CSV table of N, CA and C and ligand atoms in Angstrom, one decimal:
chain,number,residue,atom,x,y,z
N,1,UNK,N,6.6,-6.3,16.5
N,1,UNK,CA,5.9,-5.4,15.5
N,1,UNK,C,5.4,-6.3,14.4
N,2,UNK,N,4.0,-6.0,14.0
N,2,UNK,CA,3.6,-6.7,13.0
N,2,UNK,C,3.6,-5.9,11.8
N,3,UNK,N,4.0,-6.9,10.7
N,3,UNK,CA,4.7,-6.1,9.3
N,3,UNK,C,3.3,-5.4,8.5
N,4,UNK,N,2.9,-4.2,8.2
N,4,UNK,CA,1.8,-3.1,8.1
N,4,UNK,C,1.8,-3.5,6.2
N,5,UNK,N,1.1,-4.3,5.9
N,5,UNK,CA,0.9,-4.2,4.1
N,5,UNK,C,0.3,-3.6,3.6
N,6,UNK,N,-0.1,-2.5,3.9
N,6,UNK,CA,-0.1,-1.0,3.8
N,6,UNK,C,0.7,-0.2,3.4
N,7,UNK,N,2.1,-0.3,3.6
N,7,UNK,CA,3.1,0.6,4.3
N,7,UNK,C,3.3,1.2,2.7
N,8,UNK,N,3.6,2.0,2.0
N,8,UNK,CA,3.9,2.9,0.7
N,8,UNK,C,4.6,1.5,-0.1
N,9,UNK,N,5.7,1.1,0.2
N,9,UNK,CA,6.6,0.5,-0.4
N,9,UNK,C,6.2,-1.2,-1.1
N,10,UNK,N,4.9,-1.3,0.0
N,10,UNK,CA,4.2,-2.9,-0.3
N,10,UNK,C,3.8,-2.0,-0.9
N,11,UNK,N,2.7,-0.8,-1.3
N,11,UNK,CA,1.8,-0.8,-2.5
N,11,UNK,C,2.8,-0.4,-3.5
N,12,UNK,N,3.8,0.0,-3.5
N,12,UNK,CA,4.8,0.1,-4.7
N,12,UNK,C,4.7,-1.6,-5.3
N,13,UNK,N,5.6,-2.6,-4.7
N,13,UNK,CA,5.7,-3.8,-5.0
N,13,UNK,C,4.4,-4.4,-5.4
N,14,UNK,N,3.3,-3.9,-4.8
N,14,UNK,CA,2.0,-4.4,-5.4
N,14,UNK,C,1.8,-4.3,-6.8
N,15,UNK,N,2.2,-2.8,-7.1
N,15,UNK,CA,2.1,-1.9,-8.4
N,15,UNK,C,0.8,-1.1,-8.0
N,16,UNK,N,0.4,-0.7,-6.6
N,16,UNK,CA,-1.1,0.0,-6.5
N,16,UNK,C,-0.5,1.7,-6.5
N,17,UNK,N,1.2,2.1,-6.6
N,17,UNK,CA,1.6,3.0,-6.7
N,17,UNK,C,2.4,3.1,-7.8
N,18,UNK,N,2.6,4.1,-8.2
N,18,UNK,CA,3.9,4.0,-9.7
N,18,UNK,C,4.9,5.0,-8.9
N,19,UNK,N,5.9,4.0,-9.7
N,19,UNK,CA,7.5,4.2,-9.2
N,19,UNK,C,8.4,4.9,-10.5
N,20,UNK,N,9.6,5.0,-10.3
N,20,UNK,CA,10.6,5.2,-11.4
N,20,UNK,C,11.4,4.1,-11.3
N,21,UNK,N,11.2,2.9,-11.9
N,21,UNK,CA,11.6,1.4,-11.7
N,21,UNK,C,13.0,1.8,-12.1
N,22,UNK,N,14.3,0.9,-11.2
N,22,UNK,CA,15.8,0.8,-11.5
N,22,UNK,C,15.6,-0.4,-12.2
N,23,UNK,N,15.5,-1.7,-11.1
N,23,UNK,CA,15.7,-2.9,-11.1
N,23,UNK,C,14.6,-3.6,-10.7
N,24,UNK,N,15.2,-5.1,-11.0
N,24,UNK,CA,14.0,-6.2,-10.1
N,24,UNK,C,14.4,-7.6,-10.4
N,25,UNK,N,14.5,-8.1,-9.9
N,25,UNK,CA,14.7,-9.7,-9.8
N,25,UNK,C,13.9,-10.5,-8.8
N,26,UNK,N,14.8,-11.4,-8.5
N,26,UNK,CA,13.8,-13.0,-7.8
N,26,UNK,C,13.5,-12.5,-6.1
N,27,UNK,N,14.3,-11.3,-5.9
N,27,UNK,CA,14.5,-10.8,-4.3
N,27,UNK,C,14.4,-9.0,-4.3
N,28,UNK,N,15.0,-8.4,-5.0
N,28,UNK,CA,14.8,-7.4,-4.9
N,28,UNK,C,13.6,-6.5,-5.7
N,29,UNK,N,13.9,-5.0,-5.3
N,29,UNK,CA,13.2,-4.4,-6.3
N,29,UNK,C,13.5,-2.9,-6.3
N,30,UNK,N,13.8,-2.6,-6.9
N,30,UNK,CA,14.8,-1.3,-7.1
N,30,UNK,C,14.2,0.2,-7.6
N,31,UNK,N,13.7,1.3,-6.8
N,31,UNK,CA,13.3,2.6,-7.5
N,31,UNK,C,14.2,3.8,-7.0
N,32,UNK,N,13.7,5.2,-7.8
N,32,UNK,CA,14.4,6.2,-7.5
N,32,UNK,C,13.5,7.0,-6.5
N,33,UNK,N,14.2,7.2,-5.5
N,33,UNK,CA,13.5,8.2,-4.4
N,33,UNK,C,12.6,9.3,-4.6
N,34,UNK,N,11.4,9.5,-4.2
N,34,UNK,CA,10.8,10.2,-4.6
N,34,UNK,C,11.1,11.7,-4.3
N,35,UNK,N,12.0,11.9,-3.1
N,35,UNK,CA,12.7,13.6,-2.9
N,35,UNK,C,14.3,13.1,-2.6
N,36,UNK,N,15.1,12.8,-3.8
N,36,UNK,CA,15.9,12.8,-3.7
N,36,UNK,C,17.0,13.3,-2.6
N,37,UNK,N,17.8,12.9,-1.8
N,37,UNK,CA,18.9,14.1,-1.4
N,37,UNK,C,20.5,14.3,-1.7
N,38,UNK,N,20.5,13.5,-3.1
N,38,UNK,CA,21.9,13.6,-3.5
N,38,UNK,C,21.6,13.1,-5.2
N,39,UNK,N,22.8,13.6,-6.0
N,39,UNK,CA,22.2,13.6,-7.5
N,39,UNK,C,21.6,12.2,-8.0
N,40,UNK,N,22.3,11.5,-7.4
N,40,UNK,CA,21.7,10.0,-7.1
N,40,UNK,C,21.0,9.4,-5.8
N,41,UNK,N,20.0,9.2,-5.9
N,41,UNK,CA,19.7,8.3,-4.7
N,41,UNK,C,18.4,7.4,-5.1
N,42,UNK,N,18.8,5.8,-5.0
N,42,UNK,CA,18.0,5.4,-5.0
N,42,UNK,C,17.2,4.2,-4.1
N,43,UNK,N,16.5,3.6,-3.9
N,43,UNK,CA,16.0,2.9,-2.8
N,43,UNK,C,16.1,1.3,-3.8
N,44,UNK,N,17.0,0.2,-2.7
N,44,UNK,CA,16.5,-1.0,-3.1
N,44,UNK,C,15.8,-1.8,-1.7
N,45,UNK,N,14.7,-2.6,-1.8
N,45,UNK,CA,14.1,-3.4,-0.9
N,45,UNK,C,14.2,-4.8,-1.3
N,46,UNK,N,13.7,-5.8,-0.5
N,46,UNK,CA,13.5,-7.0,-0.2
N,46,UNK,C,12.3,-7.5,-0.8
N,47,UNK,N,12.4,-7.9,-2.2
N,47,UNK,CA,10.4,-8.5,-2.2
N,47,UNK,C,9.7,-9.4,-0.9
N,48,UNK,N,10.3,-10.0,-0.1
N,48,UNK,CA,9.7,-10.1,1.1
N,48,UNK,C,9.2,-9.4,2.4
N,49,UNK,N,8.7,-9.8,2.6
N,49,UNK,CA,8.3,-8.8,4.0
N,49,UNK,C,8.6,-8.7,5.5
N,50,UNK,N,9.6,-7.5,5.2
N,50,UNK,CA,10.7,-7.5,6.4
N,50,UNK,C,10.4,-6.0,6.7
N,51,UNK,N,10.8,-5.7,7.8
N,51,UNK,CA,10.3,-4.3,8.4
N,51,UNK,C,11.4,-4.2,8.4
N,52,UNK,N,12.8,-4.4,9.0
N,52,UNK,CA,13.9,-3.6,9.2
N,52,UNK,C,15.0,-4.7,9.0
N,53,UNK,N,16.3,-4.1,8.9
N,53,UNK,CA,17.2,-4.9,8.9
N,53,UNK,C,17.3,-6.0,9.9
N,54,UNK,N,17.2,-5.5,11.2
N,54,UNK,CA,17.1,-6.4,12.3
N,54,UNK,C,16.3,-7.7,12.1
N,55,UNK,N,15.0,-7.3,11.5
N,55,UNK,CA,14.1,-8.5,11.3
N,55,UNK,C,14.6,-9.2,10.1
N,56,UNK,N,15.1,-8.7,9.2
N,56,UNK,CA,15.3,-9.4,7.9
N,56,UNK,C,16.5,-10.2,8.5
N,57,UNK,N,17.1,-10.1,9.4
N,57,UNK,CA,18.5,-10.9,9.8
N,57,UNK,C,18.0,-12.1,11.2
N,58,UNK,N,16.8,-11.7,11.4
N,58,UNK,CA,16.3,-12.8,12.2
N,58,UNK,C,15.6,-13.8,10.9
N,59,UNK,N,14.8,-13.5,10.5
N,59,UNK,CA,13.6,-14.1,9.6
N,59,UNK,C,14.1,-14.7,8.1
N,60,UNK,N,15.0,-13.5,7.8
N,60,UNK,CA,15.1,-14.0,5.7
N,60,UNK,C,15.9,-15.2,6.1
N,61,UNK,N,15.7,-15.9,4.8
N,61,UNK,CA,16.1,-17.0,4.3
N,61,UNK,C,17.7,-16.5,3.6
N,62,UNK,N,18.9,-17.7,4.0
N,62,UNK,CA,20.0,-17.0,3.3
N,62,UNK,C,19.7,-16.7,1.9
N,63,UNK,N,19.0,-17.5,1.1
N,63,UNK,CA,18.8,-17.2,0.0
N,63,UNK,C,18.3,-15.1,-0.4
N,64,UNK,N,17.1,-15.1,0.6
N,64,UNK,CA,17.3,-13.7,0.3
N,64,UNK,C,17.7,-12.8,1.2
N,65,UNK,N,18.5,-13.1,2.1
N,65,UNK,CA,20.0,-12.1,2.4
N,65,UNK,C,21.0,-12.2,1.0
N,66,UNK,N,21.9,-13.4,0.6
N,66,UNK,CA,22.9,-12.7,-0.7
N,66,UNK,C,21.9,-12.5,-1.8
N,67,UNK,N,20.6,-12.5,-2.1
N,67,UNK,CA,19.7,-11.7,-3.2
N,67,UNK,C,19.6,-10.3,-2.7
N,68,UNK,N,19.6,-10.1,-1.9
N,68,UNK,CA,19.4,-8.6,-1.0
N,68,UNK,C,20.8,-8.1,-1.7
N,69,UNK,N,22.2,-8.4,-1.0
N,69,UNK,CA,23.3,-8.1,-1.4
N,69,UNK,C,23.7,-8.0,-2.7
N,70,UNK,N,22.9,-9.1,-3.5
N,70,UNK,CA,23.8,-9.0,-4.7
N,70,UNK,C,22.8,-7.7,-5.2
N,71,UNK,N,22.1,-7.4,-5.0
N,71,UNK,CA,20.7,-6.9,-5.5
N,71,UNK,C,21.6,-5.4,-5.3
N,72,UNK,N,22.0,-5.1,-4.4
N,72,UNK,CA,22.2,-3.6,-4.0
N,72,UNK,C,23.7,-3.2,-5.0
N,73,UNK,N,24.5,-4.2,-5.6
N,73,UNK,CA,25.2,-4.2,-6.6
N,73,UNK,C,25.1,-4.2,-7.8
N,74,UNK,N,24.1,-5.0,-8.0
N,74,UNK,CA,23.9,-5.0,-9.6
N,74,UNK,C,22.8,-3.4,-9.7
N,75,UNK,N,22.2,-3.1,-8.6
N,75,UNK,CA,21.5,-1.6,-8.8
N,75,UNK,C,22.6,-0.4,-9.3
N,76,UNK,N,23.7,-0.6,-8.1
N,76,UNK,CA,24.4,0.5,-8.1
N,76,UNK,C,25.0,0.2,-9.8
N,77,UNK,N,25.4,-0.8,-10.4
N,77,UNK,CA,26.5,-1.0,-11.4
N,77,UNK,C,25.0,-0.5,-12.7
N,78,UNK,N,24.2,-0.8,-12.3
N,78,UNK,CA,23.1,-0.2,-13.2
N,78,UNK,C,23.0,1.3,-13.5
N,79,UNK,N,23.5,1.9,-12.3
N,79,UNK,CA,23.5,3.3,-12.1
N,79,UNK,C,24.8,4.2,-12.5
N,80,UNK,N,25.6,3.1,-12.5
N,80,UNK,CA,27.3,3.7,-13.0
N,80,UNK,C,28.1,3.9,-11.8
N,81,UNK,N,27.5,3.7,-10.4
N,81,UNK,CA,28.3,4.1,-9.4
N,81,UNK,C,29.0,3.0,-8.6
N,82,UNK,N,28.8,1.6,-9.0
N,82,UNK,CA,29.9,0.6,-8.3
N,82,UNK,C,30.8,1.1,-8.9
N,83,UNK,N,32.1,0.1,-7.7
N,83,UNK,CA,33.4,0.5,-8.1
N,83,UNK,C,33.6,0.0,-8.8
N,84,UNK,N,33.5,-0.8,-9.4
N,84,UNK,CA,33.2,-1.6,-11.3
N,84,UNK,C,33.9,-1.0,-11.8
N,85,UNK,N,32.7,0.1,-12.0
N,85,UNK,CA,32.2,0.9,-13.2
N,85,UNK,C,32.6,2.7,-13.1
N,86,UNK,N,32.2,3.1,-11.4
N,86,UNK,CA,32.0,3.9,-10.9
N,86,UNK,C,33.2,4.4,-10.1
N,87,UNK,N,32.5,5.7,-9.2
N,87,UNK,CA,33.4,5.9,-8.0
N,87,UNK,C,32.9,6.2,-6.8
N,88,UNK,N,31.8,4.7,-6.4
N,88,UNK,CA,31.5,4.7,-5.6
N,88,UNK,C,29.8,5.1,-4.7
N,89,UNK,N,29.3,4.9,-4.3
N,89,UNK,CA,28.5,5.5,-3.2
N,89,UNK,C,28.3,5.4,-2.1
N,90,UNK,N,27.1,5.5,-1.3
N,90,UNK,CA,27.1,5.3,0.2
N,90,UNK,C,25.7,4.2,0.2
N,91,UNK,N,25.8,3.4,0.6
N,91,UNK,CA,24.5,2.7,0.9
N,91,UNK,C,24.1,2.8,2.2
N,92,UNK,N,23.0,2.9,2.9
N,92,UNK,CA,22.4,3.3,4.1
N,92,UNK,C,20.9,2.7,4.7
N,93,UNK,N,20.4,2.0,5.9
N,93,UNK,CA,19.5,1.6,5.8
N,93,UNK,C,19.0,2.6,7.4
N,94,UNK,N,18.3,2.9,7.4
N,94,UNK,CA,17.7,3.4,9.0
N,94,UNK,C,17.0,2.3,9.6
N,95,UNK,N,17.2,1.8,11.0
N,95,UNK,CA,16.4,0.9,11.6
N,95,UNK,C,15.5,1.7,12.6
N,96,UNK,N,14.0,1.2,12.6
N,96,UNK,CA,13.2,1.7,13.5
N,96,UNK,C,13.2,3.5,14.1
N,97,UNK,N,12.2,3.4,15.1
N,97,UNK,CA,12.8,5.0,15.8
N,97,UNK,C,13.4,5.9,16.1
N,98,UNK,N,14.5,5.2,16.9
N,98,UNK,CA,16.1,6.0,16.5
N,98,UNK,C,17.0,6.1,15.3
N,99,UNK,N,16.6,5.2,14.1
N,99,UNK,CA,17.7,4.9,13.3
N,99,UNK,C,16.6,6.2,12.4
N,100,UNK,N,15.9,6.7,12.8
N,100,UNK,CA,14.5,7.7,12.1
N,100,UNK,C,13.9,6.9,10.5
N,101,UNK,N,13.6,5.6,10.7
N,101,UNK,CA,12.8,4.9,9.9
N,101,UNK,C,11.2,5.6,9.5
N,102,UNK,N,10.9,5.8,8.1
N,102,UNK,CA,10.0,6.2,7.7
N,102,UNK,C,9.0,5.5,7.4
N,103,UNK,N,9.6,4.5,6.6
N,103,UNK,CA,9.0,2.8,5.9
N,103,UNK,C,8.9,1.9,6.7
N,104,UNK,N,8.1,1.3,7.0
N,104,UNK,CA,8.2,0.0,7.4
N,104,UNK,C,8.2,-0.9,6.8
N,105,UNK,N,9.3,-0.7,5.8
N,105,UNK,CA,9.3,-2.0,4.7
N,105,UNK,C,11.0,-1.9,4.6
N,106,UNK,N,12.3,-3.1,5.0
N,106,UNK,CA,13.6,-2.8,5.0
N,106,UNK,C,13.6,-1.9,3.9
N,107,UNK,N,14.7,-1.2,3.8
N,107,UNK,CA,15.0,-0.5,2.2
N,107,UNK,C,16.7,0.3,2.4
N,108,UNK,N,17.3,-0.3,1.9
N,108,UNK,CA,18.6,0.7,1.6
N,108,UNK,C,18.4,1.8,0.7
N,109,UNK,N,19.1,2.5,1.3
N,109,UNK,CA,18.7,4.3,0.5
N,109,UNK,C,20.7,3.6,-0.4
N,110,UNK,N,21.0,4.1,-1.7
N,110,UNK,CA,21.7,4.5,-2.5
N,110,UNK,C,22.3,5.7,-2.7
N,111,UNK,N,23.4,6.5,-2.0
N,111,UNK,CA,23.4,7.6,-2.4
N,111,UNK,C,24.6,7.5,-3.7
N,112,UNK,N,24.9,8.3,-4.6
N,112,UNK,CA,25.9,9.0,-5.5
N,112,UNK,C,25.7,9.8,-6.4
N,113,UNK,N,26.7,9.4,-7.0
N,113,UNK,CA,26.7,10.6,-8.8
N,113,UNK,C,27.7,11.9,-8.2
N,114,UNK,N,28.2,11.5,-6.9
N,114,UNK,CA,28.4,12.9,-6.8
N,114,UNK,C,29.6,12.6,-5.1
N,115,UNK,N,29.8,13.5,-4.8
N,115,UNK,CA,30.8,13.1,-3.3
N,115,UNK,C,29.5,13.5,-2.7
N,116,UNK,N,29.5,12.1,-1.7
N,116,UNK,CA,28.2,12.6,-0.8
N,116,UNK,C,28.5,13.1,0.5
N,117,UNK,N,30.0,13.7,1.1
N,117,UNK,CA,29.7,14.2,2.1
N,117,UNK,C,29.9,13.2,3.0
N,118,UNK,N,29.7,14.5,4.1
N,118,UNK,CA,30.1,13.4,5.7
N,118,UNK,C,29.1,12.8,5.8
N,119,UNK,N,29.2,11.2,6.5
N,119,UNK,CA,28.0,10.8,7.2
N,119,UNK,C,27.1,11.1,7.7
N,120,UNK,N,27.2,11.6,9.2
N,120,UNK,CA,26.5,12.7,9.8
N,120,UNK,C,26.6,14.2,9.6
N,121,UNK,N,25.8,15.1,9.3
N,121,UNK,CA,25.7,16.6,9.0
N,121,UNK,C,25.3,16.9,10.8
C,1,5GP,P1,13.3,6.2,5.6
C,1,5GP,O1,13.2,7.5,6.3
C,1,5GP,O2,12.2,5.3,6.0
C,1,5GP,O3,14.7,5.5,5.7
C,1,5GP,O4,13.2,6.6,4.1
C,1,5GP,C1,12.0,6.6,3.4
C,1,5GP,C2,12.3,7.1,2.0
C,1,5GP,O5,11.2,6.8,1.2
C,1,5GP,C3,12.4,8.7,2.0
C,1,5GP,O6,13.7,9.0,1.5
C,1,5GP,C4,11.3,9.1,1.1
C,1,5GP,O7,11.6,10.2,0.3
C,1,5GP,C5,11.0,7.9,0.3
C,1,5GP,N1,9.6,7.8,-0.1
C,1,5GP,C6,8.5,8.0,0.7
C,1,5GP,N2,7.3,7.8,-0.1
C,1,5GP,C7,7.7,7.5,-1.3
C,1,5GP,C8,7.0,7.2,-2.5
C,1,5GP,O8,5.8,7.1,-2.6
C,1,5GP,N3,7.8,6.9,-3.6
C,1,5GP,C9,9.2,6.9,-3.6
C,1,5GP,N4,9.8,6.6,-4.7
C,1,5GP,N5,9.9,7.2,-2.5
C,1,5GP,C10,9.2,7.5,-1.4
């Protein structure tokens, strides 16, 4: 699969869409979900161009695998929900078809602020 620079999330990163900016650094890029499903949820991505986790673990450079990681912590601690600071959330990424991928841009969804419930409903 070739990576679509089209996809919503590249024209976010572009700036050709406006977001509700969390975060941003040398790897990531951090907004709040546009239809939320929990009092918190937010989306962090890879400024590189990676379709899915799968690919980002063939392709990224280690450097932005622990920028990915640290990225998804310093969002949440932004948010008040690391265990830092916090009590917690759920991080989640869908891969492809079955994983019901919307984006084709990696993205961990953030959920908290709140008990989010069972995994699967
Ligand atoms: P997926 O199903 O690919 O894991 O998740 C895609 C997520 O992107 C969904 O939760 C959806 O609400 C969110 N989303 C789709 N379009 C936009 C947009 O234009 N802006 C923002 N902030 N979120 C979006």
């Amino acid at each position: 699969m070739i990576y679509d620079e089209n996809n919503i999330f590249a024209k976010i990163l572009r700036g050709e869409i406006p977001c509700n900016k969390i975060y941003e650094d040398d790897f990531v890029f951090s907004f709040h979900d546009i239809n939320p499903q929990k009092k918190i949820h937010a989306l962090v991505i890879p400024k590189g161009k990676y379709i899915d986790l799968d690919e980002f673990s063939l392709n990224a450079s280690p450097d932005e695998m622990v920028g990915l990681i640290k990225g998804i912590n310093k969002v949440a601690k932004k948010l008040g929900i690391s265990t830092e600071i916090g009590k917690g959330y759920r991080a989640l990424t869908n891969i492809s078809d079955h994983g019901g991928q919307e984006v084709p841009h990696l993205h961990f969804h953030l959920f908290g602020g709140e008990n989010v419930g069972r995994m699967v409903e």
